[in-house]
Amino acid sequence: MTGNGAPKPHALRVARPADRVDNGFYGQDIISVRQFSREKLSYIFDVADEMETLVRRFGSADLLSGKVLANLFYEPSTRTASSFMAAMLRLGGSVIPINEVRYSSVSKGESLPDTVRTLECYADIIVLRHPEVGSAQIAADYASKPIINAGDGVGEHPTQALLDLYTIQRELGRLDGLKVAMVGDLKYGRTVHSLTKLLSLYNVDFYFVSPDILKMPPELVADVRARGHRAEEVEDVHEVIADADVLYVTRVQKERFHDLAQYERVKDYYIIDPELMRLAKREMIVMHPLPRVGEISYAVDQDPRAAYFRQMENGMFIRMALLAAVLGKA
Ligand code: NCD
């Protein structure tokens, strides 16, 4: 079932009507950022604010006690996997972590549909990261419990985009009227694909900064322009640094290259360092979904405009909000 339809019938049977909150997310899959409107985003952001207060004051709560999350990762992850896990644990739920599918029946040749149909026998919700575009939708088509897409190849990474948008809103106090520069691997970076779609709900201008072989997919550029946004594609970050309110830096996605020699040629194309930061506005922020592999120098970490560590902490609050919303408890 897609994320846009009615709650999954099976999931509806799981929660007792009396103790669930109908918030538009209950029982839904989270597959793409296209499922979100400005209203839905502001609802999730409000709940995330409450989750932060909860964590700062009490550390944890029992909102999701008795609920089980299956964390199914076919690709490496540090932040996404552990922040989903921390989010579930801090809300009183439990987690089945499958971080290394080599040790599961996947290595015996089990298909994705069979693996998710197995896990939903034990869990109330499944978080899935998989190397193929469209895999989260396939999982959702087979599963009757909610699926959350934690990255489907070069496709989407909706929960990352939610935490990115939440970070921009918190750091700069607004989303409308901003100039957002995305830098690095715009071809294979799923985080920038999802974030671009989400930002196009706001009055934002885009700078897409990449080497020629790593440009943003043309259909995405065409889409934001068709929605009335200014979107400029440039190669030199110096052309945009003074104008940007947000500098969203990405890693060159080595694992997506067929030709490693080509990766070697572009891997150090951009290095954000204090010298470049001197050209930026005082009010701008530098973001990165992380991990970084050299594209932001460590000397930038001291700069108050470096928002990437705050950004990753926000990820846990956003994922707490989403889990509570999808499980009908927000
Ligand atoms: C990103 C991803 O997996 O797409 N990481 C993350 O989830 N924070 C970015 C990356 O791997 O470069």
mmCIF file of C-alpha atoms and ligand atoms in Angstrom:
data_model
loop_
_atom_site.group_PDB
_atom_site.id
_atom_site.type_symbol
_atom_site.label_atom_id
_atom_site.label_comp_id
_atom_site.label_asym_id
_atom_site.label_seq_id
_atom_site.Cartn_x
_atom_site.Cartn_y
_atom_site.Cartn_z
ATOM 1 C CA MET A 1 0.000 0.000 0.000
ATOM 2 C CA THR A 2 1.254 3.486 -0.715
ATOM 3 C CA GLY A 3 1.821 6.160 1.889
ATOM 4 C CA ASN A 4 -0.995 8.290 0.506
ATOM 5 C CA GLY A 5 -3.957 5.998 1.018
ATOM 6 C CA ALA A 6 -6.001 4.958 4.004
ATOM 7 C CA PRO A 7 -4.364 3.373 7.038
ATOM 8 C CA LYS A 8 -3.363 -0.210 6.409
ATOM 9 C CA PRO A 9 -6.217 -2.451 7.496
ATOM 10 C CA HIS A 10 -3.936 -4.754 9.417
ATOM 11 C CA ALA A 11 -2.304 -1.874 11.274
ATOM 12 C CA LEU A 12 -5.748 -0.536 12.145
ATOM 13 C CA ARG A 13 -6.470 -3.758 13.962
ATOM 14 C CA VAL A 14 -3.226 -3.477 15.905
ATOM 15 C CA ALA A 15 -3.962 -0.324 17.908
ATOM 16 C CA ARG A 16 -7.054 -0.036 20.035
ATOM 17 C CA PRO A 17 -9.141 2.880 18.699
ATOM 18 C CA ALA A 18 -9.461 4.391 22.167
ATOM 19 C CA ASP A 19 -5.734 4.952 22.679
ATOM 20 C CA ARG A 20 -4.686 6.161 19.273
ATOM 21 C CA VAL A 21 -4.574 9.683 17.931
ATOM 22 C CA ASP A 22 -5.610 10.224 14.318
ATOM 23 C CA ASN A 23 -3.069 12.677 13.005
ATOM 24 C CA GLY A 24 -2.997 11.835 9.283
ATOM 25 C CA PHE A 25 0.093 9.670 9.783
ATOM 26 C CA TYR A 26 -1.414 6.811 11.713
ATOM 27 C CA GLY A 27 -0.690 3.467 10.017
ATOM 28 C CA GLN A 28 0.912 5.168 6.992
ATOM 29 C CA ASP A 29 4.101 4.234 5.182
ATOM 30 C CA ILE A 30 6.691 6.999 4.894
ATOM 31 C CA ILE A 31 8.191 6.395 1.452
ATOM 32 C CA SER A 32 8.687 9.809 -0.146
ATOM 33 C CA VAL A 33 8.765 13.443 0.897
ATOM 34 C CA ARG A 34 6.014 13.992 -1.693
ATOM 35 C CA GLN A 35 3.624 12.740 1.005
ATOM 36 C CA PHE A 36 4.228 15.884 3.068
ATOM 37 C CA SER A 37 2.411 19.209 2.915
ATOM 38 C CA ARG A 38 3.461 22.338 4.790
ATOM 39 C CA GLU A 39 0.750 21.595 7.368
ATOM 40 C CA LYS A 40 1.968 18.040 7.940
ATOM 41 C CA LEU A 41 5.552 19.263 8.262
ATOM 42 C CA SER A 42 4.637 21.853 10.814
ATOM 43 C CA TYR A 43 2.737 19.196 12.804
ATOM 44 C CA ILE A 44 5.797 16.880 12.847
ATOM 45 C CA PHE A 45 8.076 19.811 13.778
ATOM 46 C CA ASP A 46 5.803 20.747 16.704
ATOM 47 C CA VAL A 47 5.872 17.161 17.959
ATOM 48 C CA ALA A 48 9.678 17.075 17.504
ATOM 49 C CA ASP A 49 9.942 20.212 19.683
ATOM 50 C CA GLU A 50 7.984 18.376 22.364
ATOM 51 C CA MET A 51 10.215 15.337 22.000
ATOM 52 C CA GLU A 52 13.263 17.492 22.600
ATOM 53 C CA THR A 53 11.724 18.908 25.778
ATOM 54 C CA LEU A 54 10.878 15.389 26.885
ATOM 55 C CA VAL A 55 14.427 14.133 26.287
ATOM 56 C CA ARG A 56 16.046 17.137 27.989
ATOM 57 C CA ARG A 57 13.784 16.907 31.050
ATOM 58 C CA PHE A 58 13.238 13.192 31.525
ATOM 59 C CA GLY A 59 15.460 11.319 29.061
ATOM 60 C CA SER A 60 12.674 8.945 28.113
ATOM 61 C CA ALA A 61 8.945 8.218 28.288
ATOM 62 C CA ASP A 62 6.655 5.209 27.906
ATOM 63 C CA LEU A 63 4.564 6.461 24.981
ATOM 64 C CA LEU A 64 5.465 3.493 22.764
ATOM 65 C CA SER A 65 5.866 0.908 25.467
ATOM 66 C CA GLY A 66 5.010 -2.541 24.140
ATOM 67 C CA LYS A 67 5.698 -1.490 20.528
ATOM 68 C CA VAL A 68 8.470 -3.118 18.514
ATOM 69 C CA LEU A 69 10.479 -1.588 15.655
ATOM 70 C CA ALA A 70 12.415 -3.705 13.141
ATOM 71 C CA ASN A 71 15.445 -1.755 11.895
ATOM 72 C CA LEU A 72 16.350 -3.466 8.604
ATOM 73 C CA PHE A 73 19.520 -2.086 7.004
ATOM 74 C CA TYR A 74 20.931 -3.533 3.766
ATOM 75 C CA GLU A 75 23.447 -0.667 3.544
ATOM 76 C CA PRO A 76 25.833 0.829 6.118
ATOM 77 C CA SER A 77 24.501 3.431 8.534
ATOM 78 C CA THR A 78 25.577 5.091 11.754
ATOM 79 C CA ARG A 79 23.234 8.033 12.306
ATOM 80 C CA THR A 80 20.021 6.817 10.691
ATOM 81 C CA ALA A 81 20.110 3.353 12.274
ATOM 82 C CA SER A 82 21.168 4.462 15.723
ATOM 83 C CA SER A 83 18.898 7.507 15.880
ATOM 84 C CA PHE A 84 15.853 5.393 14.933
ATOM 85 C CA MET A 85 16.912 2.929 17.588
ATOM 86 C CA ALA A 86 17.464 5.643 20.205
ATOM 87 C CA ALA A 87 14.136 7.255 19.241
ATOM 88 C CA MET A 88 12.240 3.999 19.806
ATOM 89 C CA LEU A 89 14.054 3.210 23.060
ATOM 90 C CA ARG A 90 13.534 6.704 24.469
ATOM 91 C CA LEU A 91 9.802 6.347 23.827
ATOM 92 C CA GLY A 92 9.725 3.095 25.745
ATOM 93 C CA GLY A 93 9.569 0.732 22.752
ATOM 94 C CA SER A 94 11.913 -2.064 21.690
ATOM 95 C CA VAL A 95 14.020 -2.668 18.585
ATOM 96 C CA ILE A 96 15.004 -5.683 16.479
ATOM 97 C CA PRO A 97 18.219 -4.416 14.866
ATOM 98 C CA ILE A 98 19.226 -6.070 11.593
ATOM 99 C CA ASN A 99 22.221 -4.003 10.645
ATOM 100 C CA GLU A 100 24.149 -6.666 8.915
ATOM 101 C CA VAL A 101 21.896 -8.547 6.540
ATOM 102 C CA ARG A 102 24.771 -10.928 5.778
ATOM 103 C CA TYR A 103 23.955 -12.648 9.048
ATOM 104 C CA SER A 104 20.234 -12.853 8.321
ATOM 105 C CA SER A 105 18.418 -15.124 5.839
ATOM 106 C CA VAL A 106 19.001 -12.480 3.169
ATOM 107 C CA SER A 107 22.380 -14.160 2.676
ATOM 108 C CA LYS A 108 20.517 -17.400 1.920
ATOM 109 C CA GLY A 109 18.755 -15.634 -0.934
ATOM 110 C CA GLU A 110 15.564 -14.537 0.814
ATOM 111 C CA SER A 111 13.691 -11.858 -1.102
ATOM 112 C CA LEU A 112 12.855 -8.417 0.289
ATOM 113 C CA PRO A 113 9.081 -9.151 0.280
ATOM 114 C CA ASP A 114 9.593 -12.338 2.295
ATOM 115 C CA THR A 115 11.979 -10.623 4.717
ATOM 116 C CA VAL A 116 9.533 -7.795 5.470
ATOM 117 C CA ARG A 117 6.609 -10.226 5.733
ATOM 118 C CA THR A 118 8.650 -12.110 8.312
ATOM 119 C CA LEU A 119 9.614 -9.061 10.337
ATOM 120 C CA GLU A 120 6.091 -7.712 10.449
ATOM 121 C CA CYS A 121 5.048 -10.875 12.302
ATOM 122 C CA TYR A 122 7.233 -9.667 15.169
ATOM 123 C CA ALA A 123 7.288 -5.875 14.839
ATOM 124 C CA ASP A 124 4.738 -3.050 14.625
ATOM 125 C CA ILE A 125 6.770 -0.938 12.204
ATOM 126 C CA ILE A 126 9.747 -1.507 9.876
ATOM 127 C CA VAL A 127 12.504 0.963 9.033
ATOM 128 C CA LEU A 128 14.219 -0.077 5.794
ATOM 129 C CA ARG A 129 17.440 0.995 4.077
ATOM 130 C CA HIS A 130 18.165 -0.731 0.790
ATOM 131 C CA PRO A 131 20.473 -0.072 -2.195
ATOM 132 C CA GLU A 132 17.738 -0.133 -4.851
ATOM 133 C CA VAL A 133 15.516 2.770 -5.856
ATOM 134 C CA GLY A 134 11.893 1.816 -5.250
ATOM 135 C CA SER A 135 12.698 -0.888 -2.671
ATOM 136 C CA ALA A 136 10.804 0.871 0.121
ATOM 137 C CA GLN A 137 7.685 1.026 -2.042
ATOM 138 C CA ILE A 138 8.037 -2.669 -2.892
ATOM 139 C CA ALA A 139 8.352 -3.487 0.815
ATOM 140 C CA ALA A 140 5.274 -1.350 1.526
ATOM 141 C CA ASP A 141 3.308 -3.139 -1.206
ATOM 142 C CA TYR A 142 3.906 -6.468 0.514
ATOM 143 C CA ALA A 143 3.808 -5.468 4.173
ATOM 144 C CA SER A 144 0.647 -4.606 6.044
ATOM 145 C CA LYS A 145 2.530 -2.821 8.823
ATOM 146 C CA PRO A 146 4.003 0.651 8.174
ATOM 147 C CA ILE A 147 7.330 0.897 6.325
ATOM 148 C CA ILE A 148 9.620 3.906 6.819
ATOM 149 C CA ASN A 149 12.097 4.511 3.995
ATOM 150 C CA ALA A 150 15.543 5.128 5.498
ATOM 151 C CA GLY A 151 17.166 5.488 2.068
ATOM 152 C CA ASP A 152 16.411 3.579 -1.154
ATOM 153 C CA GLY A 153 19.595 3.711 -3.223
ATOM 154 C CA VAL A 154 19.959 7.020 -5.040
ATOM 155 C CA GLY A 155 16.209 7.590 -4.699
ATOM 156 C CA GLU A 156 14.967 9.212 -1.499
ATOM 157 C CA HIS A 157 15.813 9.614 2.159
ATOM 158 C CA PRO A 158 12.647 11.262 3.471
ATOM 159 C CA THR A 159 13.405 11.221 7.200
ATOM 160 C CA GLN A 160 16.790 12.870 6.554
ATOM 161 C CA ALA A 161 15.029 15.612 4.572
ATOM 162 C CA LEU A 162 12.583 16.133 7.448
ATOM 163 C CA LEU A 163 15.413 16.602 9.921
ATOM 164 C CA ASP A 164 17.270 18.832 7.456
ATOM 165 C CA LEU A 165 14.257 21.078 6.996
ATOM 166 C CA TYR A 166 13.618 21.117 10.750
ATOM 167 C CA THR A 167 17.241 22.160 11.283
ATOM 168 C CA ILE A 168 17.005 25.032 8.783
ATOM 169 C CA GLN A 169 13.792 26.245 10.421
ATOM 170 C CA ARG A 170 15.348 26.090 13.892
ATOM 171 C CA GLU A 171 18.653 27.646 12.921
ATOM 172 C CA LEU A 172 17.405 30.467 10.717
ATOM 173 C CA GLY A 173 13.875 30.892 12.068
ATOM 174 C CA ARG A 174 12.245 30.618 8.653
ATOM 175 C CA LEU A 175 12.074 28.621 5.431
ATOM 176 C CA ASP A 176 10.507 31.119 3.042
ATOM 177 C CA GLY A 177 12.814 33.597 1.371
ATOM 178 C CA LEU A 178 16.016 31.536 1.713
ATOM 179 C CA LYS A 179 18.761 30.820 -0.802
ATOM 180 C CA VAL A 180 19.916 27.237 -0.461
ATOM 181 C CA ALA A 181 23.144 26.022 -2.068
ATOM 182 C CA MET A 182 23.594 22.250 -2.377
ATOM 183 C CA VAL A 183 27.178 21.236 -2.987
ATOM 184 C CA GLY A 184 28.879 18.027 -4.082
ATOM 185 C CA ASP A 185 27.359 14.817 -5.369
ATOM 186 C CA LEU A 186 23.926 15.927 -6.502
ATOM 187 C CA LYS A 187 23.577 13.006 -8.892
ATOM 188 C CA TYR A 188 23.813 10.115 -6.459
ATOM 189 C CA GLY A 189 23.060 11.899 -3.161
ATOM 190 C CA ARG A 190 19.582 10.825 -2.104
ATOM 191 C CA THR A 191 19.497 13.374 0.735
ATOM 192 C CA VAL A 192 19.667 16.296 -1.697
ATOM 193 C CA HIS A 193 16.993 14.725 -3.897
ATOM 194 C CA SER A 194 14.555 14.523 -0.988
ATOM 195 C CA LEU A 195 15.509 17.906 0.451
ATOM 196 C CA THR A 196 15.071 19.661 -2.907
ATOM 197 C CA LYS A 197 11.550 18.253 -3.225
ATOM 198 C CA LEU A 198 10.673 19.273 0.328
ATOM 199 C CA LEU A 199 12.123 22.780 0.002
ATOM 200 C CA SER A 200 10.106 23.307 -3.160
ATOM 201 C CA LEU A 201 7.044 23.605 -0.877
ATOM 202 C CA TYR A 202 8.556 26.923 0.295
ATOM 203 C CA ASN A 203 9.619 30.113 -1.364
ATOM 204 C CA VAL A 204 13.261 29.112 -1.804
ATOM 205 C CA ASP A 205 15.929 29.795 -4.465
ATOM 206 C CA PHE A 206 18.313 26.972 -5.301
ATOM 207 C CA TYR A 207 21.963 26.857 -6.260
ATOM 208 C CA PHE A 208 23.041 23.406 -7.413
ATOM 209 C CA VAL A 209 26.846 23.304 -7.140
ATOM 210 C CA SER A 210 28.553 20.225 -8.590
ATOM 211 C CA PRO A 211 31.084 19.004 -11.109
ATOM 212 C CA ASP A 212 29.531 18.327 -14.503
ATOM 213 C CA ILE A 213 29.354 14.551 -13.986
ATOM 214 C CA LEU A 214 27.547 14.871 -10.629
ATOM 215 C CA LYS A 215 24.749 17.263 -11.565
ATOM 216 C CA MET A 216 21.288 17.147 -10.022
ATOM 217 C CA PRO A 217 18.974 14.881 -12.092
ATOM 218 C CA PRO A 218 17.571 17.110 -14.877
ATOM 219 C CA GLU A 219 13.974 16.127 -14.123
ATOM 220 C CA LEU A 220 14.365 17.434 -10.557
ATOM 221 C CA VAL A 221 15.825 20.726 -11.766
ATOM 222 C CA ALA A 222 13.004 21.037 -14.302
ATOM 223 C CA ASP A 223 10.463 20.247 -11.602
ATOM 224 C CA VAL A 224 11.625 22.982 -9.207
ATOM 225 C CA ARG A 225 11.722 25.498 -12.062
ATOM 226 C CA ALA A 226 8.219 24.474 -13.132
ATOM 227 C CA ARG A 227 7.106 25.190 -9.568
ATOM 228 C CA GLY A 228 8.384 28.744 -9.989
ATOM 229 C CA HIS A 229 11.726 28.546 -8.177
ATOM 230 C CA ARG A 230 14.999 30.045 -9.309
ATOM 231 C CA ALA A 231 17.469 27.171 -9.740
ATOM 232 C CA GLU A 232 20.994 27.852 -10.964
ATOM 233 C CA GLU A 233 23.519 25.132 -11.728
ATOM 234 C CA VAL A 234 27.144 26.159 -11.182
ATOM 235 C CA GLU A 235 30.468 24.416 -10.782
ATOM 236 C CA ASP A 236 32.377 26.875 -8.612
ATOM 237 C CA VAL A 237 31.222 27.262 -5.011
ATOM 238 C CA HIS A 238 32.856 30.721 -4.901
ATOM 239 C CA GLU A 239 30.112 31.968 -7.225
ATOM 240 C CA VAL A 240 27.421 31.351 -4.609
ATOM 241 C CA ILE A 241 29.071 31.387 -1.199
ATOM 242 C CA ALA A 242 28.394 35.051 -0.419
ATOM 243 C CA ASP A 243 24.732 34.755 -1.346
ATOM 244 C CA ALA A 244 23.764 31.466 0.316
ATOM 245 C CA ASP A 245 21.765 31.239 3.544
ATOM 246 C CA VAL A 246 22.304 27.489 3.684
ATOM 247 C CA LEU A 247 25.330 25.622 2.359
ATOM 248 C CA TYR A 248 24.297 21.951 2.254
ATOM 249 C CA VAL A 249 27.445 19.927 1.614
ATOM 250 C CA THR A 250 27.443 16.258 0.568
ATOM 251 C CA ARG A 251 29.891 13.386 0.295
ATOM 252 C CA VAL A 252 30.777 12.040 -3.149
ATOM 253 C CA GLN A 253 28.985 8.678 -3.050
ATOM 254 C CA LYS A 254 31.862 6.340 -3.856
ATOM 255 C CA GLU A 255 29.699 3.213 -3.604
ATOM 256 C CA ARG A 256 27.514 4.359 -6.539
ATOM 257 C CA PHE A 257 30.372 4.751 -9.046
ATOM 258 C CA HIS A 258 31.001 2.030 -11.625
ATOM 259 C CA ASP A 259 34.342 3.582 -12.558
ATOM 260 C CA LEU A 260 36.509 4.258 -9.500
ATOM 261 C CA ALA A 261 38.970 6.330 -11.542
ATOM 262 C CA GLN A 262 36.120 8.740 -12.164
ATOM 263 C CA TYR A 263 35.435 8.873 -8.407
ATOM 264 C CA GLU A 264 39.091 9.699 -7.751
ATOM 265 C CA ARG A 265 38.867 12.648 -10.154
ATOM 266 C CA VAL A 266 35.920 14.277 -8.362
ATOM 267 C CA LYS A 267 36.233 13.176 -4.740
ATOM 268 C CA ASP A 268 38.102 16.284 -3.570
ATOM 269 C CA TYR A 269 36.349 18.727 -5.859
ATOM 270 C CA TYR A 270 35.025 20.827 -2.975
ATOM 271 C CA ILE A 271 36.630 21.405 0.393
ATOM 272 C CA ILE A 272 34.852 23.813 2.690
ATOM 273 C CA ASP A 273 37.516 25.460 4.865
ATOM 274 C CA PRO A 274 37.815 28.593 7.045
ATOM 275 C CA GLU A 275 39.075 30.593 4.079
ATOM 276 C CA LEU A 276 35.893 29.912 2.126
ATOM 277 C CA MET A 277 33.792 30.533 5.253
ATOM 278 C CA ARG A 278 35.217 34.067 5.414
ATOM 279 C CA LEU A 279 33.322 34.828 2.203
ATOM 280 C CA ALA A 280 29.977 33.622 3.581
ATOM 281 C CA LYS A 281 27.266 35.615 5.377
ATOM 282 C CA ARG A 282 27.432 35.845 9.148
ATOM 283 C CA GLU A 283 23.938 34.415 9.397
ATOM 284 C CA MET A 284 24.386 31.437 7.076
ATOM 285 C CA ILE A 285 24.619 27.778 8.152
ATOM 286 C CA VAL A 286 26.694 24.861 6.888
ATOM 287 C CA MET A 287 24.915 21.520 6.887
ATOM 288 C CA HIS A 288 25.948 17.978 5.980
ATOM 289 C CA PRO A 289 23.995 14.713 6.359
ATOM 290 C CA LEU A 290 27.308 13.061 7.309
ATOM 291 C CA PRO A 291 29.489 11.036 7.095
ATOM 292 C CA ARG A 292 32.047 13.485 5.714
ATOM 293 C CA VAL A 293 35.157 12.226 4.016
ATOM 294 C CA GLY A 294 37.146 15.421 3.633
ATOM 295 C CA GLU A 295 34.669 17.846 2.042
ATOM 296 C CA ILE A 296 34.405 19.970 5.220
ATOM 297 C CA SER A 297 37.682 20.609 7.000
ATOM 298 C CA TYR A 298 37.752 19.963 10.753
ATOM 299 C CA ALA A 299 38.721 23.597 11.337
ATOM 300 C CA VAL A 300 35.180 24.607 10.275
ATOM 301 C CA ASP A 301 33.684 22.675 13.239
ATOM 302 C CA GLN A 302 34.609 25.568 15.562
ATOM 303 C CA ASP A 303 32.626 28.053 13.453
ATOM 304 C CA PRO A 304 29.197 28.742 15.041
ATOM 305 C CA ARG A 305 27.711 28.524 11.548
ATOM 306 C CA ALA A 306 28.653 24.821 11.377
ATOM 307 C CA ALA A 307 25.245 23.253 12.069
ATOM 308 C CA TYR A 308 25.950 19.611 11.180
ATOM 309 C CA PHE A 309 26.302 18.286 14.718
ATOM 310 C CA ARG A 310 23.114 20.046 15.824
ATOM 311 C CA GLN A 311 21.500 18.703 12.639
ATOM 312 C CA MET A 312 22.272 15.103 13.565
ATOM 313 C CA GLU A 313 20.879 15.517 17.072
ATOM 314 C CA ASN A 314 17.682 16.937 15.585
ATOM 315 C CA GLY A 315 17.393 13.647 13.701
ATOM 316 C CA MET A 316 16.504 11.789 16.862
ATOM 317 C CA PHE A 317 13.736 14.249 17.810
ATOM 318 C CA ILE A 318 12.270 14.086 14.307
ATOM 319 C CA ARG A 319 12.358 10.279 14.293
ATOM 320 C CA MET A 320 10.725 10.164 17.743
ATOM 321 C CA ALA A 321 7.971 12.406 16.376
ATOM 322 C CA LEU A 322 7.500 10.261 13.269
ATOM 323 C CA LEU A 323 7.408 6.960 15.152
ATOM 324 C CA ALA A 324 4.873 8.356 17.610
ATOM 325 C CA ALA A 325 2.775 9.778 14.758
ATOM 326 C CA VAL A 326 2.778 6.630 12.614
ATOM 327 C CA LEU A 327 2.008 4.439 15.622
ATOM 328 C CA GLY A 328 -0.903 6.731 16.518
ATOM 329 C CA LYS A 329 0.530 8.116 19.753
ATOM 330 C CA ALA A 330 1.600 11.671 18.882
HETATM 331 C C1 NCD B 1 23.432 9.843 4.065
HETATM 332 C C2 NCD B 1 22.850 8.655 3.338
HETATM 333 O O1 NCD B 1 22.912 7.514 3.805
HETATM 334 O O2 NCD B 1 22.274 8.889 2.290
HETATM 335 N N1 NCD B 1 23.764 9.558 5.387
HETATM 336 C C3 NCD B 1 22.809 9.679 6.361
HETATM 337 O O3 NCD B 1 21.787 9.016 6.339
HETATM 338 N N2 NCD B 1 23.000 10.595 7.321
HETATM 339 C C4 NCD B 1 24.497 10.542 3.328
HETATM 340 C C5 NCD B 1 25.704 9.784 2.854
HETATM 341 O O4 NCD B 1 25.829 8.574 3.058
HETATM 342 O O5 NCD B 1 26.555 10.428 2.260
#
